[in-house]
CSV table of C-alpha atoms and ligand atoms in Angstrom, one decimal:
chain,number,residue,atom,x,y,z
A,2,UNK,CA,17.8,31.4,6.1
A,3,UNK,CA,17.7,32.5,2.3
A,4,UNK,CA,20.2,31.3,0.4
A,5,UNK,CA,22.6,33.5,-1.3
A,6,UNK,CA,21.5,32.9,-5.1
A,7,UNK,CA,17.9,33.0,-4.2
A,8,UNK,CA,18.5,35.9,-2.4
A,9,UNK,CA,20.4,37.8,-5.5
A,10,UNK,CA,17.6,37.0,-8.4
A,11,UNK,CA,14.9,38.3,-5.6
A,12,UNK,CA,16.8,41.3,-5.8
A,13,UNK,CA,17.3,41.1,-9.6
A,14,UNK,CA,13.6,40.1,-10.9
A,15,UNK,CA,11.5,43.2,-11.9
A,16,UNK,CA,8.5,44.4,-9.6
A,17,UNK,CA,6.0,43.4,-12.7
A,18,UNK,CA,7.7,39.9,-13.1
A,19,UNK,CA,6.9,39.5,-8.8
A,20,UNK,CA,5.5,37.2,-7.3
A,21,UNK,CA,8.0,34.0,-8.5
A,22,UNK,CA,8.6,30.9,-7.0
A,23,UNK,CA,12.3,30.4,-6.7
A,24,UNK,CA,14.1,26.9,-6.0
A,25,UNK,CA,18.0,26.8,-5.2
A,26,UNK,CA,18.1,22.8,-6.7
A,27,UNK,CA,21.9,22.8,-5.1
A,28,UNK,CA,20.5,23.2,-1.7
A,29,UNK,CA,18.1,20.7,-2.6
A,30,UNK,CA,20.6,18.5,-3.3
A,31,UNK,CA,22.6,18.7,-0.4
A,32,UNK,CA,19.3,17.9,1.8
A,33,UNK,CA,18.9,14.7,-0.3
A,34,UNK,CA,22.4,13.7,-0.1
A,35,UNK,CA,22.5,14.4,3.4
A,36,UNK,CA,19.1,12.4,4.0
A,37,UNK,CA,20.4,9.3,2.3
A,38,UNK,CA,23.5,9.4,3.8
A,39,UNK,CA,21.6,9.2,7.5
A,40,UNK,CA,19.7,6.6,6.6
A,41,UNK,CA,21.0,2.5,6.3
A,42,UNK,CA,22.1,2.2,2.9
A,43,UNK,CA,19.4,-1.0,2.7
A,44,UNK,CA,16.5,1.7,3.8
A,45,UNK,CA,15.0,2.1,0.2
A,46,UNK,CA,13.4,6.3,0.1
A,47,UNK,CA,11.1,7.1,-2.3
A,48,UNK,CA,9.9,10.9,-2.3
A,49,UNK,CA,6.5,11.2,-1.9
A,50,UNK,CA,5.7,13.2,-5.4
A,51,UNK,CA,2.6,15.0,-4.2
A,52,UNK,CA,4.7,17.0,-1.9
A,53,UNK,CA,6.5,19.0,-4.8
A,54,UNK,CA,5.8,17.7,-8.5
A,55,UNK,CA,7.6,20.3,-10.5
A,56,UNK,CA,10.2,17.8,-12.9
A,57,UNK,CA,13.1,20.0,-12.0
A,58,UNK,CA,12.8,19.1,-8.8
A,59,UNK,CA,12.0,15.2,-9.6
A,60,UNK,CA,15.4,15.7,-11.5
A,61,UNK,CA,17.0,17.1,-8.8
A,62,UNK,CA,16.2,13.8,-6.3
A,63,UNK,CA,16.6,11.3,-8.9
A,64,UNK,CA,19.9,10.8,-8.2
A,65,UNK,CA,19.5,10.2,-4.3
A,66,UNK,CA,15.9,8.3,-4.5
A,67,UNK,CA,15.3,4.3,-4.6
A,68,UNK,CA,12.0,5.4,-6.2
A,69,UNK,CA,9.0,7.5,-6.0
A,70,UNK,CA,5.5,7.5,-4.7
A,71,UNK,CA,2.8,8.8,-6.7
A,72,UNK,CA,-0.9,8.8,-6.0
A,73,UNK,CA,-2.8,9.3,-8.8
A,74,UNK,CA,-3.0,8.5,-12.7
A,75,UNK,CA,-2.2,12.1,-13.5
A,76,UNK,CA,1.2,11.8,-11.1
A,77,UNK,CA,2.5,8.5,-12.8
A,78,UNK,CA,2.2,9.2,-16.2
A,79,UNK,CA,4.1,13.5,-15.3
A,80,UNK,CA,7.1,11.3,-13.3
A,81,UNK,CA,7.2,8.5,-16.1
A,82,UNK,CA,7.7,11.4,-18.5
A,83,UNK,CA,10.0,13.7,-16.2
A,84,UNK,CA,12.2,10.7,-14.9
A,85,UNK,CA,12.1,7.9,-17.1
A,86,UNK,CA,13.3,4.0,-15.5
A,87,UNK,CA,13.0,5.0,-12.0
A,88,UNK,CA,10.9,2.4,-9.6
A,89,UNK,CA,7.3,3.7,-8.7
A,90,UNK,CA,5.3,2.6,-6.2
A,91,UNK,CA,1.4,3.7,-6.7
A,92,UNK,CA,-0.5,4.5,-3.7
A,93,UNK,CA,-3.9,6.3,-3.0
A,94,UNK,CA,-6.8,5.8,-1.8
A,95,UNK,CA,-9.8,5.6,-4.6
A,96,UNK,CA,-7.8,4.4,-7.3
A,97,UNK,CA,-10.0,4.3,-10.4
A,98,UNK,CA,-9.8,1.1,-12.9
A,99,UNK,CA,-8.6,3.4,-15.5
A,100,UNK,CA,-5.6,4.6,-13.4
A,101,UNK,CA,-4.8,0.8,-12.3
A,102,UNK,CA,-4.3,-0.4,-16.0
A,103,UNK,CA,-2.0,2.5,-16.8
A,104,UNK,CA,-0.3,1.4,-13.9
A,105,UNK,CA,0.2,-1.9,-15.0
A,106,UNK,CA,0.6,-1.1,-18.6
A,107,UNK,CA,3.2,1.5,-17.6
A,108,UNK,CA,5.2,-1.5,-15.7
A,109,UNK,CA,4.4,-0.2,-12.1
A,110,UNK,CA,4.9,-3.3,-10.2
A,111,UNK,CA,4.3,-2.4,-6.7
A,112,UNK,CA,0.7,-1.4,-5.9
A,113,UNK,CA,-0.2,-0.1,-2.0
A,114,UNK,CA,-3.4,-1.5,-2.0
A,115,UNK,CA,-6.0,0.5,-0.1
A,116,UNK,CA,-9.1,-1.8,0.4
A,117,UNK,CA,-10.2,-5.2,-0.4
A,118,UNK,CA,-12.2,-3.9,-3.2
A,119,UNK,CA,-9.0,-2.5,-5.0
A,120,UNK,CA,-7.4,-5.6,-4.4
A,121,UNK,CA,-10.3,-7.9,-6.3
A,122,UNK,CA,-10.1,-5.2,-9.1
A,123,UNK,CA,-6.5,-5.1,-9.6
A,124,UNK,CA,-6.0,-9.2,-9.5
A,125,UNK,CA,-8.8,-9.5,-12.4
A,126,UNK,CA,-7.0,-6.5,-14.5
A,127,UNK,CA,-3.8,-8.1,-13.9
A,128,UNK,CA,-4.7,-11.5,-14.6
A,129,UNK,CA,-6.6,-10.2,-17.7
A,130,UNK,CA,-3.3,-8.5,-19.0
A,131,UNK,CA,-0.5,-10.1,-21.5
A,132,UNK,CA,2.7,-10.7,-20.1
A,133,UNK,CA,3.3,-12.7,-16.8
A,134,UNK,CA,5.8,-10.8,-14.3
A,135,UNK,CA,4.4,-10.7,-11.0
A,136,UNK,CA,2.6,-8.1,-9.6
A,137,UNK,CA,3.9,-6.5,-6.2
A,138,UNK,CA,1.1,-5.7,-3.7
A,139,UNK,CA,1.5,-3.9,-0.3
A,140,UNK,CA,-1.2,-4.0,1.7
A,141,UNK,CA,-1.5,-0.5,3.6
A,142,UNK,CA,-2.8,-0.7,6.9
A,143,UNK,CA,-4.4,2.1,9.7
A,144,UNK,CA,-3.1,0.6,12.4
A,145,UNK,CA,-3.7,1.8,15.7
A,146,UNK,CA,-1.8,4.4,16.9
A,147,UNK,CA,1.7,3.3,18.6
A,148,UNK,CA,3.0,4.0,21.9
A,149,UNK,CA,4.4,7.5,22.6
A,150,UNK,CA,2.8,9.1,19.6
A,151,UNK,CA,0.6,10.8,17.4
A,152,UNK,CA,-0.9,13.2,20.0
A,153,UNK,CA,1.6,15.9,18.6
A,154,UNK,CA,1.0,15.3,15.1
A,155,UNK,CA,-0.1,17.5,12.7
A,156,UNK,CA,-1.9,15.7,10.5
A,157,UNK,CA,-3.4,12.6,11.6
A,158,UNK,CA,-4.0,10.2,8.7
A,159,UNK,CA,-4.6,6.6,10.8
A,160,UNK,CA,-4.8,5.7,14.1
A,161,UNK,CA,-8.6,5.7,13.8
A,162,UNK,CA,-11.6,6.0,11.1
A,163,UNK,CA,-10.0,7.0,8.3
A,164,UNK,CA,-10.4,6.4,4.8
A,165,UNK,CA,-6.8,5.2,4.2
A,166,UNK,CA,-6.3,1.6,3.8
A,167,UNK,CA,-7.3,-1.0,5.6
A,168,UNK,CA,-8.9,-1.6,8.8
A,169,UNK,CA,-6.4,-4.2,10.2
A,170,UNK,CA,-9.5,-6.6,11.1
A,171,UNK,CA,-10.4,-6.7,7.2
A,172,UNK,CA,-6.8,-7.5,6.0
A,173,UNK,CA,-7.2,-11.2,6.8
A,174,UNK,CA,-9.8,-11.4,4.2
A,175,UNK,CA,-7.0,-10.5,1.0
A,176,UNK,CA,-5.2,-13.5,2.1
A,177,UNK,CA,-7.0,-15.9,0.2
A,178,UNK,CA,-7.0,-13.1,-3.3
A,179,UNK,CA,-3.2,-13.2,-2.9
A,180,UNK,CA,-2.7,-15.7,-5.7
A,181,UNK,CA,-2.4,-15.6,-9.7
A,182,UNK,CA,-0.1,-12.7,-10.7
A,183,UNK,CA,-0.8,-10.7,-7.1
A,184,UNK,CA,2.4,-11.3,-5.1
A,185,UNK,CA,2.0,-10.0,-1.5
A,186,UNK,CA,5.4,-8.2,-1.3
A,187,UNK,CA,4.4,-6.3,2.2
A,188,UNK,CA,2.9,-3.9,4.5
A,189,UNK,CA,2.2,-0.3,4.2
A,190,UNK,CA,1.7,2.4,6.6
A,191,UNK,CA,1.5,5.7,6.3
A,192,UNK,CA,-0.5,6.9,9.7
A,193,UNK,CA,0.5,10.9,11.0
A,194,UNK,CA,2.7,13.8,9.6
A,195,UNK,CA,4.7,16.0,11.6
A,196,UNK,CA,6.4,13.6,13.9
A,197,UNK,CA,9.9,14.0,15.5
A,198,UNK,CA,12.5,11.1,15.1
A,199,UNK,CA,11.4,9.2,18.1
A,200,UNK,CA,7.8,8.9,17.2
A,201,UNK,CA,8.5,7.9,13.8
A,202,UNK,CA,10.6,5.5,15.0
A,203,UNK,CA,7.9,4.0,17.5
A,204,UNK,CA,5.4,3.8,14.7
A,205,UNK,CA,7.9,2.2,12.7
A,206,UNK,CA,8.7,-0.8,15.0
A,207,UNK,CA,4.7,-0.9,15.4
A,208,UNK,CA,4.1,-1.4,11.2
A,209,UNK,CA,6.8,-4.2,11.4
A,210,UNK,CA,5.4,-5.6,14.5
A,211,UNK,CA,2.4,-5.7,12.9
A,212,UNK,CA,3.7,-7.4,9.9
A,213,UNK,CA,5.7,-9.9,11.1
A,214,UNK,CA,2.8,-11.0,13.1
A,215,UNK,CA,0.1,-11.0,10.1
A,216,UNK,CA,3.3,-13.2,8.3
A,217,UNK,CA,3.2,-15.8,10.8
A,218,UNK,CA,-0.5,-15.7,11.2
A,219,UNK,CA,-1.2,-16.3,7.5
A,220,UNK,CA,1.8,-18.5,6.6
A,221,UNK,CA,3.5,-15.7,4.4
A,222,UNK,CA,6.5,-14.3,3.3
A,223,UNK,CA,6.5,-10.2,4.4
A,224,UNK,CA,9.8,-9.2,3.0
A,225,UNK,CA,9.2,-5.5,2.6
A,226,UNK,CA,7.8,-3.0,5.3
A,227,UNK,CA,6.9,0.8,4.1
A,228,UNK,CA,6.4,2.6,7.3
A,229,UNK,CA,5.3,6.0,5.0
A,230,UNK,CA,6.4,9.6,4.8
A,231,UNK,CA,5.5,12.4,7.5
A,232,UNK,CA,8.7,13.5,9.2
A,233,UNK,CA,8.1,16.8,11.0
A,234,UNK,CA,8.7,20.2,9.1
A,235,UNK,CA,8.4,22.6,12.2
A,236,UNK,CA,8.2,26.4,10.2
A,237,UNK,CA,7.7,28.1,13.4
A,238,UNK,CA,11.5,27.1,13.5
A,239,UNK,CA,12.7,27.3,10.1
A,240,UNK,CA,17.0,26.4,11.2
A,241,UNK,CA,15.8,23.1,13.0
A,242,UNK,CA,15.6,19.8,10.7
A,243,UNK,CA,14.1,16.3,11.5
A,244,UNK,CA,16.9,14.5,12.9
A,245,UNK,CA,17.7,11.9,10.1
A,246,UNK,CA,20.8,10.6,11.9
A,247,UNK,CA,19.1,9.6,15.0
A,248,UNK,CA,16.1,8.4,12.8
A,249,UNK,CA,18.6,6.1,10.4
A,250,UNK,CA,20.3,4.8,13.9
A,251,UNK,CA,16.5,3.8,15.0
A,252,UNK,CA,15.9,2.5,11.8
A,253,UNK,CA,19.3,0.4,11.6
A,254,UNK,CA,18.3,-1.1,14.9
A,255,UNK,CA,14.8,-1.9,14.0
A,256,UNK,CA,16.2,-3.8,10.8
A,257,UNK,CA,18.4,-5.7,12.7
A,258,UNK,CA,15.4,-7.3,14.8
A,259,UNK,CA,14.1,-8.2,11.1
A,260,UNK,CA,16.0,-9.5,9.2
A,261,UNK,CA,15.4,-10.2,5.6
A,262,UNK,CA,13.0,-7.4,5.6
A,263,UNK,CA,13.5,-4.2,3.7
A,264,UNK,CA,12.4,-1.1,5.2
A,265,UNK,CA,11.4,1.8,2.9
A,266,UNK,CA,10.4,5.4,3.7
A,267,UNK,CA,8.4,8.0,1.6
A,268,UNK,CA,9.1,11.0,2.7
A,269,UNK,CA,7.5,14.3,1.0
A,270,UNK,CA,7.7,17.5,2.9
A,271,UNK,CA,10.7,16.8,4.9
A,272,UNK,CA,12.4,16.5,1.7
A,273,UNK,CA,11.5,19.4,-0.5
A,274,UNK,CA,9.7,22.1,1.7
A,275,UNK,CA,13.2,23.7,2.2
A,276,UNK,CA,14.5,24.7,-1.0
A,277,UNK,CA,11.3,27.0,-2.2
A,278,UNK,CA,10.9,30.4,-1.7
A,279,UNK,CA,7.8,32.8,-2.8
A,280,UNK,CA,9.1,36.0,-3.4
A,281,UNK,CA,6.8,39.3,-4.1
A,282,UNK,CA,6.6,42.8,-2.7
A,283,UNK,CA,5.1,44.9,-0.8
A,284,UNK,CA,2.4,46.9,-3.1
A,285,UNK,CA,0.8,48.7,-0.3
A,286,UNK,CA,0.8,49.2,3.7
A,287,UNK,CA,-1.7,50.7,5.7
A,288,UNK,CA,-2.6,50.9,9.3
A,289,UNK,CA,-5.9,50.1,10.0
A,290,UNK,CA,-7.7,50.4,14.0
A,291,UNK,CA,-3.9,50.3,15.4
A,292,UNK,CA,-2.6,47.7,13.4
A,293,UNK,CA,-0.7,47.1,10.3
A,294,UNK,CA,-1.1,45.2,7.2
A,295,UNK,CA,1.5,45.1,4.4
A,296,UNK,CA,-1.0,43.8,1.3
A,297,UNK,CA,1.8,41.5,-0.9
A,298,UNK,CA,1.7,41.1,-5.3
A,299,UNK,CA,0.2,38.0,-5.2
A,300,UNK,CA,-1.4,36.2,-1.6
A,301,UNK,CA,-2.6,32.7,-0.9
A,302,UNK,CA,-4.0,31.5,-4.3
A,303,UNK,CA,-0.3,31.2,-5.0
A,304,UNK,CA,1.3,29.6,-1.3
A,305,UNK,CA,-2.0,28.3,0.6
A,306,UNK,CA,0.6,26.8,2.6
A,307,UNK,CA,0.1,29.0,5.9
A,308,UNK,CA,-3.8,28.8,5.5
A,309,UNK,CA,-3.8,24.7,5.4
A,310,UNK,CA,-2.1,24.2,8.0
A,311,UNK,CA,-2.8,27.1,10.3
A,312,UNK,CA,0.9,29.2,10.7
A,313,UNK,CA,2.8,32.1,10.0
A,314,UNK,CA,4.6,31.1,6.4
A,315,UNK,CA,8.4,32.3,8.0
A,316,UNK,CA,9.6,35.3,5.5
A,317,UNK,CA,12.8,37.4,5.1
A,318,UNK,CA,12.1,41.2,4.3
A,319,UNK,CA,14.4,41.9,1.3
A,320,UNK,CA,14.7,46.0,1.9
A,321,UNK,CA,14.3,48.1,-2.1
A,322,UNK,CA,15.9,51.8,-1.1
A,323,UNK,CA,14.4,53.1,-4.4
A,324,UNK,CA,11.1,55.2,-3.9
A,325,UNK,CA,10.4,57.1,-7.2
A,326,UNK,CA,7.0,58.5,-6.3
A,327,UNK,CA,6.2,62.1,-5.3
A,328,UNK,CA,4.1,61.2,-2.3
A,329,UNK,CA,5.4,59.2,1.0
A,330,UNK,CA,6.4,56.1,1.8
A,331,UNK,CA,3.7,54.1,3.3
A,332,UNK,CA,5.7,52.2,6.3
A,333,UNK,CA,5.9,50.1,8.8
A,334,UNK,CA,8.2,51.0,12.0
A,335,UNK,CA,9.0,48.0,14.7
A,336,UNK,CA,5.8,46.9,15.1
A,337,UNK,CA,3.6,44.1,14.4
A,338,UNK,CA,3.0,43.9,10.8
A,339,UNK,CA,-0.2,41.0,8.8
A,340,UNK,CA,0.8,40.3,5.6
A,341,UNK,CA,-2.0,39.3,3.3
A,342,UNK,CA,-2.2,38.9,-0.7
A,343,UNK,CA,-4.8,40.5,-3.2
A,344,UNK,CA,-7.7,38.5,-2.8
A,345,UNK,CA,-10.9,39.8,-1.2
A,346,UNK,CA,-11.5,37.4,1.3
A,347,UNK,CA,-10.1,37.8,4.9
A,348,UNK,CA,-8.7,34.4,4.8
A,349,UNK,CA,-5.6,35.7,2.7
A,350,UNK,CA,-3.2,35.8,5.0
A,351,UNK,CA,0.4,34.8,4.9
A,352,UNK,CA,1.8,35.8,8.3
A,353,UNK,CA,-0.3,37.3,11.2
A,354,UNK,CA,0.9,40.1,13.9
A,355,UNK,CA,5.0,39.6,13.2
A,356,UNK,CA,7.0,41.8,14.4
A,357,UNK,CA,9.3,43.7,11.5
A,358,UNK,CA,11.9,46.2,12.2
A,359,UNK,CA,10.8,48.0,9.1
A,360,UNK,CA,8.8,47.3,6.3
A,361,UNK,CA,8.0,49.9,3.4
A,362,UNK,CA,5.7,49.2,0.0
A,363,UNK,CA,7.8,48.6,-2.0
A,364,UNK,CA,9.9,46.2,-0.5
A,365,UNK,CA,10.4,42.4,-1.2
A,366,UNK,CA,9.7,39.6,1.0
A,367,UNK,CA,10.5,36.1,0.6
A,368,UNK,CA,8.3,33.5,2.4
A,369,UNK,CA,10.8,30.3,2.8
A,370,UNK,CA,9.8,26.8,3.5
A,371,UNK,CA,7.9,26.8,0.3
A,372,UNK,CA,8.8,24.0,-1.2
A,373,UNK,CA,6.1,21.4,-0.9
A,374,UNK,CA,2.4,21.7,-0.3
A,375,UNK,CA,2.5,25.2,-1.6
A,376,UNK,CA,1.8,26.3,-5.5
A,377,UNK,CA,0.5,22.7,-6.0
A,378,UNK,CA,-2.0,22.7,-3.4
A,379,UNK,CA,-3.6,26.5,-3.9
A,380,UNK,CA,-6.7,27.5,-5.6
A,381,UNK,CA,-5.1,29.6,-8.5
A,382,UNK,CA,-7.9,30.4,-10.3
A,383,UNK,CA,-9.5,32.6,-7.6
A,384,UNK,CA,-9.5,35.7,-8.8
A,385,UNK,CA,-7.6,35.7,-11.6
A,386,UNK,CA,-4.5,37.3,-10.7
A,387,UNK,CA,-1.6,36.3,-13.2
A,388,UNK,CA,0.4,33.3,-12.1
A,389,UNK,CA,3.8,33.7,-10.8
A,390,UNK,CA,7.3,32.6,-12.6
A,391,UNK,CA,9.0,29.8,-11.9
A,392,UNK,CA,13.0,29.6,-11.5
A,393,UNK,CA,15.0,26.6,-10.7
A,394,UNK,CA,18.6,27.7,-9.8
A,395,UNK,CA,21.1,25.1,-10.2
B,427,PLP,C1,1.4,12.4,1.7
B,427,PLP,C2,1.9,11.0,1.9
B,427,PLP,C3,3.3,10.9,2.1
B,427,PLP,C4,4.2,12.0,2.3
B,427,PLP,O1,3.9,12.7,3.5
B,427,PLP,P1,4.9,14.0,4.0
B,427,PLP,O2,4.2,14.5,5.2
B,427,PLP,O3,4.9,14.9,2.9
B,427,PLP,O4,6.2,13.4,4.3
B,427,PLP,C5,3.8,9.6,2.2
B,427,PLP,N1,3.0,8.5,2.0
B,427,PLP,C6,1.7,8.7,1.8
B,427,PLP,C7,0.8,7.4,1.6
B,427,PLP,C8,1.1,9.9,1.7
B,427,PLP,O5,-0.2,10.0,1.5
């Protein structure tokens, strides 16, 4: 599960330069290729940038990418800077006016337009601007869940009342602002995470139902169809990946009963959670009321990962033989074993009740599967425990 050169600088890194995010960027880029490969080579992907921002890692897909999508002001101008000339697409809900004109004055041209609201705002800023290349709207729909899905998912982000763009009753009414520089260039959906190929696949053929339909009602051209990002990470099984191939052969089919439309996918987590590891150590175990807690260099504040969405973050215990201390090992012996961080709230727990063979202070662990939704989405300042390093092995 760890790789081999992740594996070796966990070894190598002193105790008082633990806890460190470590990122093998050649494993990365295998997944990537792999992904692509899968998928129909006229499926555009763009990686969803809130997943994993770090530019070594934007780097890292560049190569294997039609594009990214980021959702704020803040993430467009860090991926202009990291990866200059690539295609973004700016999603969102909320978008401010200020972070629609550096859209347009950074050359985005393809806006996923979340209400009708942002639509009236961005045709006056558009039309107000110099310089007369069209600007690229899709209009991102919460459609109603499709057939055979989202019970299972994770994360359910349409479907029903949300916040995320538009009710598909209220899309008729951007028809008629569809006109001056505002091109509509398609549908977006982006509607559950965590779904296996065959529910992605049936929201998919719902979006481009959908859009084909809101085409012929309205007289329009819909030549692209976004159907989002979500593909399941499962980390209670950290070997199994979302099945791309069968996914691509789904998508391939579902292209052929549309043709002249392009699909696109945005994938985030599927993409990057897999080359991160958190690695710390053990700085103290204790057994408390019959059970045992290992307390880790580091905790939550760092990898909130676990606590978000509700699992054990998967971990390999990286053994240290070296005990210079006078008194005895603190230890635990095949048993159960919580591993929680430094903060002083019960809520910092990375794993709960896992069963180790052994597991001594002193020891390293490495939590895998932390490369997306973890350093980016934690609270760091809690506390104020120093922040960990960051290595990107290529
Ligand atoms: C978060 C998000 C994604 C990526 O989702 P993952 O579950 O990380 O694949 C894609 N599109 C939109 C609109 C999002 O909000």
């Amino acid at each position: 599960m760890i790789t081999p050169p992740v594996a070796a600088l966990a070894a190598r890194l002193p105790a008082g330069r633990l806890p460190a995010y470590v990122h093998d960027l050649a494993a990365l880029d295998g997944h990537a290729a792999a992904v692509r490969a899968a998928l129909p080579r006229a499926v555009e992907l763009y990686y969803a940038v809130k997943a994993n921002p770090a530019a070594e890692i934007l780097a890292a897909l560049a190569p294997h990418v039609s594009g990214f999508e980021v959702s704020s002001g803040g993430e467009l101008a860090h991926v202009r800077a990291s990866v200059p000339g690539l295609p973004l697409a700016f999603g969102g809900p909320g978008k401010t006016e200020e972070e629609l004109l550096l859209a347009l004055d950074a050359g985005v041209r393809r806006f996923h337009v979340e209400s009708e609201r942002e639509l009236r705002l961005l045709a006056a800023l558009a039309d107000g601007r110099p310089g007369g290349a069209p600007v690229d709207v899709l209009l991102r729909v919460n459609l109603p869940a499709a057939p055979g899905d989202p019970g299972g998912a994770a994360l359910t982000m349409g479907g029903g009342p949300s916040p995320f763009g538009l009710d598909p009753r209220a899309a008729a009414a951007c028809v008629p602002l569809l006109r001056g520089r505002l091109r509509l260039r398609g549908v977006h959906a982006h509607l559950a995470s965590g779904l296996d190929a065959p529910s992605q696949l049936a929201v998919a053929a719902a979006v481009a139902g959908w859009a084909r339909e809101f085409g012929d009602r309205h007289g329009l051209a819909v030549p692209e169809v976004c159907v989002g990002g979500g593909m399941a990470v499962d980390y209670t099984r950290p070997r199994s990946r979302f099945d791309w191939t069968a996914y691509g052969q789904g998508l391939a089919a579902l292209a052929a009963e549309h043709p002249g439309v392009t699909f696109r996918v945005e994938p985030g987590r599927s993409l990057t959670a897999y080359c991160g590891w958190y690695v710390t150590e053990v700085v103290d175990l204790k057994h408390s009321h019959g059970e045992a807690f290992a307390v880790l260099r580091g905790g939550t504040h760092h990898l909130r990962t676990p606590v978000a969405k509700g699992h054990d973050q998967p971990f390999t215990v990286l053994p240290v033989d070296v005990w210079e201390h006078p008194w005895p090992r603190p230890a635990a012996l095949d048993e159960p074993v919580t591993l929680t961080g430094q903060l002083c709230t019960p809520k910092d727990v990375l794993a709960r009740r896992v069963p180790v063979a052994e597991l001594r202070a002193g020891d390293r662990v490495a939590f895998a599967m932390a490369g997306a939704y973890a350093w980016n989405i934690s609270h760091h300042a809690f506390l104020m425990h120093p922040a960990p390093e960051f290595h990107f092995l290529a």
